[in-house]
């Protein structure tokens, strides 16, 4: 018999979570103005809002916390992290920041100015926010296959080289850099192939542009390259990671994802001049260059997390658990994006609710119904997240209207996964009874999804 898949960790510490009744949840979600970010964590049973900062640190990471050096300048923790970054991603210079968007803020303060155009593969919302906040534009050059949730493509996160070259040809002088998000979060946690990274770098060199990787889930990307590109089947994750970053000039990192810490981020680069310019903003916005928004103990845990997060066994446990949820949902007939992403399963709300108009926020409707059904919290990756067009102020309807179920690393068991799948199956069964969605009654001008308030139609 082939032995079934099993996790490569065991549990040393547990944290209680809370069950509730449907009546409780009806009341709580109404009080939360149908925005799941407004729920209290104890009002949620299985929390799949995000895999960001929600993972479980290892015994090794917790012991590193005790060794943290909290010196203002020159802490040993800084050098420990510097070494880990040099070894794992291969960059000489780095700046710690409190999380990924802070890394974007610091780096873009140097690189992005009004009127610029930043091409990339489905920019993450904070990345786009930091570009548009500077009155610059993000141009999505993801391959078309990414926008068909039923099409199979092993690397749906890839950059479309023709689309990218068109931008460089037409508006080259306005492009400060190309940004490649690995994995492509917004397109469904889809990986980018090594071949594509290499081709993007070659094209960038032709036009004299630097390439920046938005790297939150770089290790999952490496896992998919190993699994799906036969040329890399025999390479270790660490070898693949080093080659990936050899095609970048700089990176921004949210350490709350693949580095499995609860808070933290960094910028890393090859160019000393860029490092010096970014240091000015880092000192202003984050903190002195040897801690920049992180405590020493957190830098220690991050250094260990970068090492563990790029181990095959860690990634296999994680990515296979995500795929397990995907398989169960497919068995129940729930429409999901395939192939499954690395950190999350994306349920296609357009196929789920073909009878509700898209102006009524389909993915948000699905997210509310999923919470009501089982106390499971997912997140809308659709029209609300896409914000309004900065010029016309109309809703931007994205190509995909999805509910994301993001799985925290090393946190839930496969029984929780079974529970989540059954919750979705029940909503799917009664989908025709759900006839209307929501309207917005309050929204912020940028990144509105965090604070939006809604009413049932
Ligand atoms: C999470 C994330 C960010 C932002 O990082 P934070 O740590 O949440 O500020 C940027 N890009 C991608 C691809 C991400 O997943």
GROMACS .gro file of C-alpha atoms and ligand atoms in nm:
model
  472
    1UNK     CA    1   0.000   0.000   0.000
    2UNK     CA    2   0.123   0.352  -0.074
    3UNK     CA    3   0.152   0.529   0.258
    4UNK     CA    4  -0.075   0.834   0.285
    5UNK     CA    5   0.062   1.184   0.312
    6UNK     CA    6   0.134   1.293   0.669
    7UNK     CA    7   0.263   1.615   0.826
    8UNK     CA    8   0.635   1.642   0.901
    9UNK     CA    9   0.579   1.795   1.245
   10UNK     CA   10   0.411   1.702   1.570
   11UNK     CA   11   0.232   1.936   1.809
   12UNK     CA   12   0.394   2.055   2.133
   13UNK     CA   13   0.160   2.342   2.229
   14UNK     CA   14  -0.210   2.395   2.159
   15UNK     CA   15  -0.441   2.698   2.147
   16UNK     CA   16  -0.819   2.661   2.198
   17UNK     CA   17  -1.056   2.783   1.925
   18UNK     CA   18  -1.426   2.854   1.963
   19UNK     CA   19  -1.740   2.702   1.816
   20UNK     CA   20  -2.060   2.906   1.785
   21UNK     CA   21  -2.419   2.871   1.667
   22UNK     CA   22  -2.565   3.005   1.345
   23UNK     CA   23  -2.776   3.253   1.550
   24UNK     CA   24  -2.458   3.386   1.715
   25UNK     CA   25  -2.297   3.431   1.376
   26UNK     CA   26  -2.602   3.604   1.223
   27UNK     CA   27  -2.580   3.863   1.499
   28UNK     CA   28  -2.200   3.904   1.487
   29UNK     CA   29  -2.171   3.942   1.111
   30UNK     CA   30  -2.446   4.204   1.109
   31UNK     CA   31  -2.265   4.395   1.385
   32UNK     CA   32  -1.948   4.365   1.173
   33UNK     CA   33  -2.133   4.536   0.884
   34UNK     CA   34  -2.079   4.221   0.679
   35UNK     CA   35  -1.706   4.289   0.670
   36UNK     CA   36  -1.520   3.984   0.802
   37UNK     CA   37  -1.220   4.197   0.902
   38UNK     CA   38  -1.447   4.345   1.171
   39UNK     CA   39  -1.515   4.010   1.341
   40UNK     CA   40  -1.343   3.931   1.670
   41UNK     CA   41  -1.117   3.629   1.639
   42UNK     CA   42  -1.318   3.437   1.901
   43UNK     CA   43  -1.625   3.474   1.677
   44UNK     CA   44  -1.444   3.260   1.418
   45UNK     CA   45  -1.395   2.883   1.437
   46UNK     CA   46  -1.153   2.809   1.152
   47UNK     CA   47  -0.976   3.127   1.046
   48UNK     CA   48  -0.863   3.120   0.684
   49UNK     CA   49  -0.865   3.498   0.643
   50UNK     CA   50  -0.495   3.495   0.568
   51UNK     CA   51  -0.178   3.290   0.595
   52UNK     CA   52   0.006   3.612   0.678
   53UNK     CA   53   0.163   3.613   1.023
   54UNK     CA   54  -0.071   3.334   1.135
   55UNK     CA   55   0.169   3.039   1.108
   56UNK     CA   56   0.305   2.841   1.402
   57UNK     CA   57   0.670   2.898   1.481
   58UNK     CA   58   0.889   2.596   1.551
   59UNK     CA   59   1.062   2.502   1.876
   60UNK     CA   60   1.384   2.622   1.712
   61UNK     CA   61   1.235   2.962   1.628
   62UNK     CA   62   1.100   3.005   1.982
   63UNK     CA   63   1.440   2.924   2.127
   64UNK     CA   64   1.599   3.179   1.892
   65UNK     CA   65   1.362   3.438   2.043
   66UNK     CA   66   1.543   3.399   2.375
   67UNK     CA   67   1.878   3.471   2.210
   68UNK     CA   68   1.765   3.801   2.055
   69UNK     CA   69   2.010   4.091   2.088
   70UNK     CA   70   1.813   4.412   2.144
   71UNK     CA   71   2.102   4.656   2.091
   72UNK     CA   72   1.996   4.967   1.900
   73UNK     CA   73   2.290   4.944   1.660
   74UNK     CA   74   2.495   4.648   1.542
   75UNK     CA   75   2.294   4.376   1.719
   76UNK     CA   76   2.411   4.018   1.664
   77UNK     CA   77   2.053   3.941   1.557
   78UNK     CA   78   2.096   4.179   1.263
   79UNK     CA   79   2.409   3.995   1.150
   80UNK     CA   80   2.240   3.659   1.198
   81UNK     CA   81   1.961   3.772   0.967
   82UNK     CA   82   2.205   3.932   0.721
   83UNK     CA   83   2.387   3.599   0.694
   84UNK     CA   84   2.066   3.403   0.644
   85UNK     CA   85   1.955   3.642   0.368
   86UNK     CA   86   2.292   3.624   0.195
   87UNK     CA   87   2.294   3.245   0.209
   88UNK     CA   88   1.933   3.180   0.114
   89UNK     CA   89   1.848   3.449  -0.142
   90UNK     CA   90   2.199   3.563  -0.227
   91UNK     CA   91   2.171   3.941  -0.176
   92UNK     CA   92   2.456   4.134  -0.021
   93UNK     CA   93   2.260   4.429   0.121
   94UNK     CA   94   1.940   4.427   0.321
   95UNK     CA   95   1.716   4.650   0.533
   96UNK     CA   96   1.474   4.510   0.794
   97UNK     CA   97   1.119   4.655   0.793
   98UNK     CA   98   0.818   4.585   1.008
   99UNK     CA   99   0.633   4.402   0.728
  100UNK     CA  100   0.610   4.368   0.350
  101UNK     CA  101   0.421   4.688   0.273
  102UNK     CA  102   0.680   4.883   0.471
  103UNK     CA  103   0.947   4.735   0.246
  104UNK     CA  104   0.742   4.858  -0.051
  105UNK     CA  105   0.702   5.201   0.104
  106UNK     CA  106   1.075   5.242   0.165
  107UNK     CA  107   1.192   5.105  -0.171
  108UNK     CA  108   0.925   5.282  -0.377
  109UNK     CA  109   1.009   5.610  -0.204
  110UNK     CA  110   1.341   5.582  -0.386
  111UNK     CA  111   1.221   5.437  -0.715
  112UNK     CA  112   0.863   5.543  -0.798
  113UNK     CA  113   0.755   5.894  -0.895
  114UNK     CA  114   0.436   6.052  -1.030
  115UNK     CA  115   0.348   5.939  -1.385
  116UNK     CA  116   0.562   5.624  -1.370
  117UNK     CA  117   0.442   5.290  -1.505
  118UNK     CA  118   0.527   4.972  -1.316
  119UNK     CA  119   0.461   4.655  -1.515
  120UNK     CA  120   0.434   4.320  -1.340
  121UNK     CA  121   0.223   4.007  -1.291
  122UNK     CA  122  -0.096   4.095  -1.098
  123UNK     CA  123   0.047   4.336  -0.842
  124UNK     CA  124  -0.053   4.258  -0.485
  125UNK     CA  125  -0.299   4.511  -0.335
  126UNK     CA  126  -0.048   4.686  -0.108
  127UNK     CA  127   0.204   4.697  -0.393
  128UNK     CA  128  -0.053   4.856  -0.621
  129UNK     CA  129  -0.158   5.085  -0.335
  130UNK     CA  130   0.198   5.211  -0.290
  131UNK     CA  131   0.232   5.265  -0.665
  132UNK     CA  132  -0.102   5.448  -0.706
  133UNK     CA  133  -0.047   5.649  -0.387
  134UNK     CA  134   0.254   5.799  -0.571
  135UNK     CA  135   0.031   5.877  -0.874
  136UNK     CA  136   0.200   5.607  -1.078
  137UNK     CA  137   0.032   5.315  -1.261
  138UNK     CA  138   0.055   4.940  -1.223
  139UNK     CA  139   0.018   4.752  -1.551
  140UNK     CA  140  -0.076   4.387  -1.526
  141UNK     CA  141   0.117   4.167  -1.770
  142UNK     CA  142   0.010   3.825  -1.637
  143UNK     CA  143  -0.051   3.553  -1.899
  144UNK     CA  144  -0.417   3.520  -2.010
  145UNK     CA  145  -0.442   3.160  -1.885
  146UNK     CA  146  -0.435   3.297  -1.529
  147UNK     CA  147  -0.784   3.441  -1.573
  148UNK     CA  148  -0.956   3.117  -1.669
  149UNK     CA  149  -1.010   2.921  -1.348
  150UNK     CA  150  -1.081   2.603  -1.543
  151UNK     CA  151  -0.774   2.607  -1.770
  152UNK     CA  152  -0.475   2.397  -1.668
  153UNK     CA  153  -0.137   2.565  -1.688
  154UNK     CA  154   0.148   2.462  -1.455
  155UNK     CA  155   0.271   2.821  -1.412
  156UNK     CA  156  -0.030   3.050  -1.420
  157UNK     CA  157   0.165   3.321  -1.240
  158UNK     CA  158   0.392   3.375  -1.542
  159UNK     CA  159   0.456   3.713  -1.698
  160UNK     CA  160   0.334   3.748  -2.059
  161UNK     CA  161   0.655   3.858  -2.231
  162UNK     CA  162   0.471   4.018  -2.524
  163UNK     CA  163   0.256   4.230  -2.295
  164UNK     CA  164   0.566   4.328  -2.098
  165UNK     CA  165   0.765   4.417  -2.409
  166UNK     CA  166   0.474   4.629  -2.539
  167UNK     CA  167   0.486   4.837  -2.220
  168UNK     CA  168   0.864   4.871  -2.241
  169UNK     CA  169   0.851   4.966  -2.609
  170UNK     CA  170   0.570   5.219  -2.576
  171UNK     CA  171   0.648   5.372  -2.238
  172UNK     CA  172   0.998   5.253  -2.155
  173UNK     CA  173   1.115   5.589  -2.024
  174UNK     CA  174   0.837   5.588  -1.762
  175UNK     CA  175   0.921   5.241  -1.627
  176UNK     CA  176   1.144   5.253  -1.317
  177UNK     CA  177   1.152   4.871  -1.274
  178UNK     CA  178   0.961   4.549  -1.342
  179UNK     CA  179   0.802   4.374  -1.046
  180UNK     CA  180   0.748   3.998  -1.043
  181UNK     CA  181   0.536   3.855  -0.763
  182UNK     CA  182   0.636   3.502  -0.662
  183UNK     CA  183   0.403   3.325  -0.619
  184UNK     CA  184   0.144   3.538  -0.794
  185UNK     CA  185  -0.091   3.599  -0.500
  186UNK     CA  186  -0.363   3.795  -0.676
  187UNK     CA  187  -0.390   3.542  -0.960
  188UNK     CA  188  -0.451   3.268  -0.703
  189UNK     CA  189  -0.116   3.183  -0.545
  190UNK     CA  190   0.004   3.061  -0.884
  191UNK     CA  191   0.373   2.998  -0.945
  192UNK     CA  192   0.610   3.159  -1.193
  193UNK     CA  193   0.840   2.924  -1.383
  194UNK     CA  194   1.218   2.955  -1.366
  195UNK     CA  195   1.227   2.988  -1.746
  196UNK     CA  196   0.987   3.283  -1.725
  197UNK     CA  197   1.194   3.454  -1.453
  198UNK     CA  198   1.501   3.416  -1.673
  199UNK     CA  199   1.321   3.556  -1.977
  200UNK     CA  200   1.186   3.854  -1.781
  201UNK     CA  201   1.539   3.931  -1.666
  202UNK     CA  202   1.671   3.909  -2.023
  203UNK     CA  203   1.398   4.143  -2.149
  204UNK     CA  204   1.462   4.384  -1.862
  205UNK     CA  205   1.831   4.390  -1.947
  206UNK     CA  206   1.752   4.464  -2.310
  207UNK     CA  207   1.565   4.778  -2.196
  208UNK     CA  208   1.805   4.857  -1.911
  209UNK     CA  209   1.547   4.808  -1.632
  210UNK     CA  210   1.597   4.649  -1.291
  211UNK     CA  211   1.380   4.354  -1.184
  212UNK     CA  212   1.233   4.342  -0.836
  213UNK     CA  213   1.075   4.031  -0.687
  214UNK     CA  214   0.780   4.070  -0.452
  215UNK     CA  215   0.887   3.760  -0.266
  216UNK     CA  216   0.636   3.678   0.008
  217UNK     CA  217   0.588   3.318  -0.110
  218UNK     CA  218   0.917   3.258  -0.288
  219UNK     CA  219   0.968   2.919  -0.120
  220UNK     CA  220   0.630   2.787  -0.235
  221UNK     CA  221   0.724   2.910  -0.582
  222UNK     CA  222   1.045   2.707  -0.562
  223UNK     CA  223   0.847   2.400  -0.449
  224UNK     CA  224   0.623   2.426  -0.758
  225UNK     CA  225   0.926   2.466  -0.986
  226UNK     CA  226   1.071   2.147  -0.837
  227UNK     CA  227   0.740   1.962  -0.882
  228UNK     CA  228   0.637   2.093  -1.223
  229UNK     CA  229   0.952   2.170  -1.417
  230UNK     CA  230   1.135   1.840  -1.477
  231UNK     CA  231   1.469   2.019  -1.514
  232UNK     CA  232   1.453   2.102  -1.144
  233UNK     CA  233   1.318   1.774  -1.005
  234UNK     CA  234   1.654   1.675  -0.859
  235UNK     CA  235   1.752   2.016  -0.723
  236UNK     CA  236   1.703   2.112  -0.361
  237UNK     CA  237   1.463   2.395  -0.273
  238UNK     CA  238   1.760   2.603  -0.158
  239UNK     CA  239   1.937   2.558  -0.494
  240UNK     CA  240   1.620   2.656  -0.679
  241UNK     CA  241   1.569   2.962  -0.457
  242UNK     CA  242   1.923   3.086  -0.523
  243UNK     CA  243   1.878   3.053  -0.897
  244UNK     CA  244   1.539   3.230  -0.886
  245UNK     CA  245   1.687   3.532  -0.711
  246UNK     CA  246   1.985   3.540  -0.948
  247UNK     CA  247   1.733   3.689  -1.196
  248UNK     CA  248   1.641   3.979  -0.964
  249UNK     CA  249   1.821   4.301  -0.874
  250UNK     CA  250   1.628   4.356  -0.553
  251UNK     CA  251   1.343   4.207  -0.353
  252UNK     CA  252   1.073   4.309  -0.110
  253UNK     CA  253   0.967   4.049   0.143
  254UNK     CA  254   0.676   3.999   0.375
  255UNK     CA  255   0.834   3.759   0.623
  256UNK     CA  256   0.488   3.679   0.760
  257UNK     CA  257   0.439   3.430   0.478
  258UNK     CA  258   0.710   3.183   0.378
  259UNK     CA  259   0.952   3.285   0.654
  260UNK     CA  260   0.689   3.173   0.911
  261UNK     CA  261   0.714   3.459   1.159
  262UNK     CA  262   0.425   3.661   1.301
  263UNK     CA  263   0.564   4.000   1.201
  264UNK     CA  264   0.850   4.129   0.989
  265UNK     CA  265   0.976   4.206   0.643
  266UNK     CA  266   1.282   4.324   0.456
  267UNK     CA  267   1.425   4.470   0.138
  268UNK     CA  268   1.735   4.312  -0.013
  269UNK     CA  269   1.944   4.422  -0.308
  270UNK     CA  270   2.275   4.385  -0.488
  271UNK     CA  271   2.343   4.754  -0.551
  272UNK     CA  272   2.515   4.951  -0.276
  273UNK     CA  273   2.390   5.282  -0.411
  274UNK     CA  274   2.027   5.168  -0.396
  275UNK     CA  275   2.090   5.037  -0.044
  276UNK     CA  276   2.222   5.376   0.063
  277UNK     CA  277   1.928   5.565  -0.086
  278UNK     CA  278   1.676   5.325   0.067
  279UNK     CA  279   1.853   5.349   0.405
  280UNK     CA  280   1.753   5.716   0.428
  281UNK     CA  281   1.382   5.626   0.405
  282UNK     CA  282   1.426   5.319   0.623
  283UNK     CA  283   1.565   5.534   0.902
  284UNK     CA  284   1.283   5.783   0.858
  285UNK     CA  285   0.990   5.538   0.836
  286UNK     CA  286   1.106   5.217   1.006
  287UNK     CA  287   1.410   5.252   1.231
  288UNK     CA  288   1.788   5.247   1.222
  289UNK     CA  289   1.932   5.024   0.949
  290UNK     CA  290   2.029   4.740   1.184
  291UNK     CA  291   1.675   4.688   1.319
  292UNK     CA  292   1.432   4.890   1.100
  293UNK     CA  293   1.098   4.802   1.256
  294UNK     CA  294   1.196   4.466   1.406
  295UNK     CA  295   1.315   4.364   1.750
  296UNK     CA  296   1.631   4.155   1.777
  297UNK     CA  297   1.441   3.845   1.886
  298UNK     CA  298   1.214   3.875   1.582
  299UNK     CA  299   1.515   3.899   1.349
  300UNK     CA  300   1.651   3.581   1.508
  301UNK     CA  301   1.324   3.395   1.457
  302UNK     CA  302   1.314   3.521   1.099
  303UNK     CA  303   1.666   3.397   1.026
  304UNK     CA  304   1.564   3.049   1.146
  305UNK     CA  305   1.231   3.075   0.960
  306UNK     CA  306   1.405   3.148   0.628
  307UNK     CA  307   1.604   2.831   0.673
  308UNK     CA  308   1.309   2.611   0.777
  309UNK     CA  309   1.075   2.766   0.523
  310UNK     CA  310   1.307   2.657   0.241
  311UNK     CA  311   1.321   2.293   0.355
  312UNK     CA  312   1.139   2.049   0.128
  313UNK     CA  313   0.958   1.875   0.416
  314UNK     CA  314   0.811   2.203   0.545
  315UNK     CA  315   0.688   2.300   0.199
  316UNK     CA  316   0.552   1.956   0.116
  317UNK     CA  317   0.348   1.950   0.438
  318UNK     CA  318   0.211   2.292   0.363
  319UNK     CA  319   0.140   2.277  -0.008
  320UNK     CA  320  -0.008   1.925   0.014
  321UNK     CA  321  -0.248   2.037   0.290
  322UNK     CA  322  -0.369   2.319   0.067
  323UNK     CA  323  -0.412   2.071  -0.221
  324UNK     CA  324  -0.606   1.840   0.013
  325UNK     CA  325  -0.866   2.112   0.068
  326UNK     CA  326  -0.877   2.171  -0.307
  327UNK     CA  327  -0.936   1.802  -0.380
  328UNK     CA  328  -1.215   1.774  -0.124
  329UNK     CA  329  -1.392   2.081  -0.269
  330UNK     CA  330  -1.364   1.945  -0.622
  331UNK     CA  331  -1.521   1.620  -0.498
  332UNK     CA  332  -1.815   1.821  -0.363
  333UNK     CA  333  -1.852   2.000  -0.698
  334UNK     CA  334  -1.753   2.342  -0.560
  335UNK     CA  335  -1.597   2.555  -0.841
  336UNK     CA  336  -1.235   2.628  -0.750
  337UNK     CA  337  -0.934   2.759  -0.932
  338UNK     CA  338  -0.707   2.490  -1.071
  339UNK     CA  339  -0.431   2.401  -1.045
  340UNK     CA  340  -0.446   2.471  -0.672
  341UNK     CA  341  -0.238   2.758  -0.540
  342UNK     CA  342   0.042   2.719  -0.287
  343UNK     CA  343  -0.107   2.901   0.009
  344UNK     CA  344  -0.479   2.903  -0.054
  345UNK     CA  345  -0.773   2.761  -0.240
  346UNK     CA  346  -0.971   3.012  -0.443
  347UNK     CA  347  -1.342   2.951  -0.489
  348UNK     CA  348  -1.482   3.099  -0.809
  349UNK     CA  349  -1.778   3.312  -0.697
  350UNK     CA  350  -1.887   3.388  -1.055
  351UNK     CA  351  -1.941   3.018  -1.122
  352UNK     CA  352  -2.087   2.971  -0.771
  353UNK     CA  353  -2.352   3.244  -0.811
  354UNK     CA  354  -2.420   3.278  -1.186
  355UNK     CA  355  -2.769   3.406  -1.099
  356UNK     CA  356  -2.654   3.715  -0.899
  357UNK     CA  357  -2.536   4.033  -1.081
  358UNK     CA  358  -2.165   4.113  -1.037
  359UNK     CA  359  -2.253   4.462  -0.908
  360UNK     CA  360  -2.371   4.288  -0.587
  361UNK     CA  361  -2.020   4.169  -0.487
  362UNK     CA  362  -2.036   3.796  -0.546
  363UNK     CA  363  -1.718   3.694  -0.366
  364UNK     CA  364  -1.815   3.896  -0.060
  365UNK     CA  365  -2.157   3.729  -0.065
  366UNK     CA  366  -1.989   3.389  -0.069
  367UNK     CA  367  -1.756   3.489   0.213
  368UNK     CA  368  -2.047   3.599   0.435
  369UNK     CA  369  -2.245   3.279   0.358
  370UNK     CA  370  -1.943   3.060   0.438
  371UNK     CA  371  -1.902   3.231   0.774
  372UNK     CA  372  -2.272   3.194   0.853
  373UNK     CA  373  -2.266   2.827   0.761
  374UNK     CA  374  -1.969   2.709   0.966
  375UNK     CA  375  -1.785   2.997   1.133
  376UNK     CA  376  -1.515   2.970   0.866
  377UNK     CA  377  -1.355   3.301   0.773
  378UNK     CA  378  -1.224   3.345   0.420
  379UNK     CA  379  -1.160   3.669   0.235
  380UNK     CA  380  -1.293   3.843  -0.073
  381UNK     CA  381  -1.047   3.871  -0.362
  382UNK     CA  382  -1.277   4.045  -0.603
  383UNK     CA  383  -1.442   4.375  -0.682
  384UNK     CA  384  -1.420   4.520  -0.331
  385UNK     CA  385  -1.048   4.443  -0.311
  386UNK     CA  386  -0.993   4.585  -0.660
  387UNK     CA  387  -1.091   4.936  -0.539
  388UNK     CA  388  -1.236   5.201  -0.769
  389UNK     CA  389  -1.060   5.326  -1.079
  390UNK     CA  390  -0.853   5.627  -0.962
  391UNK     CA  391  -0.974   5.834  -1.260
  392UNK     CA  392  -1.337   5.732  -1.325
  393UNK     CA  393  -1.413   5.637  -0.960
  394UNK     CA  394  -1.621   5.347  -1.088
  395UNK     CA  395  -1.594   4.996  -0.946
  396UNK     CA  396  -1.323   4.799  -1.125
  397UNK     CA  397  -1.454   4.451  -1.198
  398UNK     CA  398  -1.153   4.220  -1.192
  399UNK     CA  399  -1.124   3.929  -1.430
  400UNK     CA  400  -1.169   3.691  -1.138
  401UNK     CA  401  -1.418   3.716  -0.855
  402UNK     CA  402  -1.283   3.482  -0.588
  403UNK     CA  403  -1.315   3.385  -0.224
  404UNK     CA  404  -0.975   3.294  -0.087
  405UNK     CA  405  -0.937   3.030   0.181
  406UNK     CA  406  -0.578   3.086   0.295
  407UNK     CA  407  -0.431   2.819   0.517
  408UNK     CA  408  -0.196   2.925   0.798
  409UNK     CA  409   0.129   2.728   0.807
  410UNK     CA  410   0.155   2.441   1.057
  411UNK     CA  411  -0.165   2.557   1.235
  412UNK     CA  412  -0.468   2.343   1.147
  413UNK     CA  413  -0.508   1.967   1.113
  414UNK     CA  414  -0.667   1.788   0.820
  415UNK     CA  415  -0.982   1.744   1.033
  416UNK     CA  416  -1.020   2.121   1.021
  417UNK     CA  417  -0.974   2.099   0.646
  418UNK     CA  418  -1.254   1.839   0.627
  419UNK     CA  419  -1.478   2.070   0.830
  420UNK     CA  420  -1.408   2.362   0.595
  421UNK     CA  421  -1.480   2.152   0.286
  422UNK     CA  422  -1.812   2.033   0.431
  423UNK     CA  423  -1.906   2.392   0.519
  424UNK     CA  424  -1.854   2.497   0.158
  425UNK     CA  425  -2.040   2.192   0.030
  426UNK     CA  426  -2.345   2.296   0.236
  427UNK     CA  427  -2.337   2.652   0.101
  428UNK     CA  428  -2.302   2.515  -0.250
  429UNK     CA  429  -2.604   2.292  -0.200
  430UNK     CA  430  -2.827   2.587  -0.104
  431UNK     CA  431  -2.672   2.837  -0.348
  432UNK     CA  432  -2.998   2.886  -0.543
  433UNK     CA  433  -3.174   3.002  -0.226
  434UNK     CA  434  -2.922   3.288  -0.204
  435UNK     CA  435  -3.071   3.534  -0.451
  436UNK     CA  436  -2.908   3.870  -0.376
  437UNK     CA  437  -2.576   4.012  -0.259
  438UNK     CA  438  -2.465   4.335  -0.094
  439UNK     CA  439  -2.427   4.709  -0.143
  440UNK     CA  440  -2.157   4.934   0.003
  441UNK     CA  441  -2.262   5.192   0.262
  442UNK     CA  442  -1.912   5.313   0.361
  443UNK     CA  443  -1.571   5.283   0.198
  444UNK     CA  444  -1.222   5.436   0.231
  445UNK     CA  445  -1.060   5.595  -0.077
  446UNK     CA  446  -0.778   5.336  -0.094
  447UNK     CA  447  -0.751   4.972   0.025
  448UNK     CA  448  -1.122   4.989   0.098
  449UNK     CA  449  -1.169   4.617   0.164
  450UNK     CA  450  -1.024   4.641   0.515
  451UNK     CA  451  -1.284   4.888   0.644
  452UNK     CA  452  -1.575   4.865   0.400
  453UNK     CA  453  -1.928   4.853   0.548
  454UNK     CA  454  -2.207   4.670   0.367
  455UNK     CA  455  -2.580   4.609   0.374
  456UNK     CA  456  -2.783   4.325   0.232
  457UNK     CA  457  -2.975   4.411  -0.086
  458LIG     C1  458   0.146   3.996   0.204
  458LIG     C2  459   0.202   4.047   0.081
  458LIG     C3  460   0.255   4.176   0.072
  458LIG     C4  461   0.249   4.276   0.185
  458LIG     O1  462   0.308   4.229   0.299
  458LIG     P1  463   0.257   4.267   0.447
  458LIG     O2  464   0.356   4.196   0.533
  458LIG     O3  465   0.119   4.217   0.462
  458LIG     O4  466   0.267   4.414   0.461
  458LIG     C5  467   0.309   4.215  -0.049
  458LIG     N1  468   0.311   4.131  -0.155
  458LIG     C6  469   0.261   4.007  -0.148
  458LIG     C7  470   0.268   3.918  -0.268
  458LIG     C8  471   0.206   3.960  -0.032
  458LIG     O5  472   0.153   3.837  -0.028
   0.00000   0.00000   0.00000
